[in-house]
XYZ file of C-alpha atoms in Angstrom:
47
model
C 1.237 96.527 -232.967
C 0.716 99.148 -230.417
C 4.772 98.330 -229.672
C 5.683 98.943 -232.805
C 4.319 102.172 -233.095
C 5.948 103.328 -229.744
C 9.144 102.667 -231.155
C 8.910 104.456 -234.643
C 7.061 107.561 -232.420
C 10.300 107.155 -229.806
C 12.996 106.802 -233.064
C 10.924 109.966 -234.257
C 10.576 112.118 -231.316
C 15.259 111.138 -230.549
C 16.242 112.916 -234.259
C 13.916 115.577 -233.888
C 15.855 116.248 -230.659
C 18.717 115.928 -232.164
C 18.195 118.154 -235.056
C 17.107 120.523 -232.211
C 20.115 120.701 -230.326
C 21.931 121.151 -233.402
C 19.982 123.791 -234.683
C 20.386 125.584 -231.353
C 24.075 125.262 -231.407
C 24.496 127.012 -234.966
C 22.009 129.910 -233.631
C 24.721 130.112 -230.700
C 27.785 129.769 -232.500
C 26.670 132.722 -235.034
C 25.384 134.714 -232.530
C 29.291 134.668 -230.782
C 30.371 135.383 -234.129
C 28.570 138.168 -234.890
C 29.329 139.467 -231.615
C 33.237 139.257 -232.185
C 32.764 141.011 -235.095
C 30.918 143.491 -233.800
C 33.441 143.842 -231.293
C 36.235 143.633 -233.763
C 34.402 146.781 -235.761
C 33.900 148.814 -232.356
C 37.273 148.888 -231.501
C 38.398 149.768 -234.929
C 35.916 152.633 -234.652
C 37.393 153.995 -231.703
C 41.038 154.069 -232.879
């Protein structure tokens, strides 16, 4: 029994990384957007 439990804890504790890394990949990928556009609006600014 205890095995069993190991593995549903292990299954459990892989997504949840998963979902992590994806999760920190969005929050990276719109913070490089935001910064292009800020970027994008600076420039403009300046001309």
């Amino acid at each position: 029994m205890n095995k069993k439990v190991n593995a549903k804890r292990e299954a459990y504790a892989k997504k949840e990384e998963e979902k992590g890394k994806k999760v920190v990949a969005w929050i990276f990928g719109s913070l490089i957007v935001l910064a292009v556009i800020y970027l994008i609006w600076t420039f403009s600014m300046m001309a």
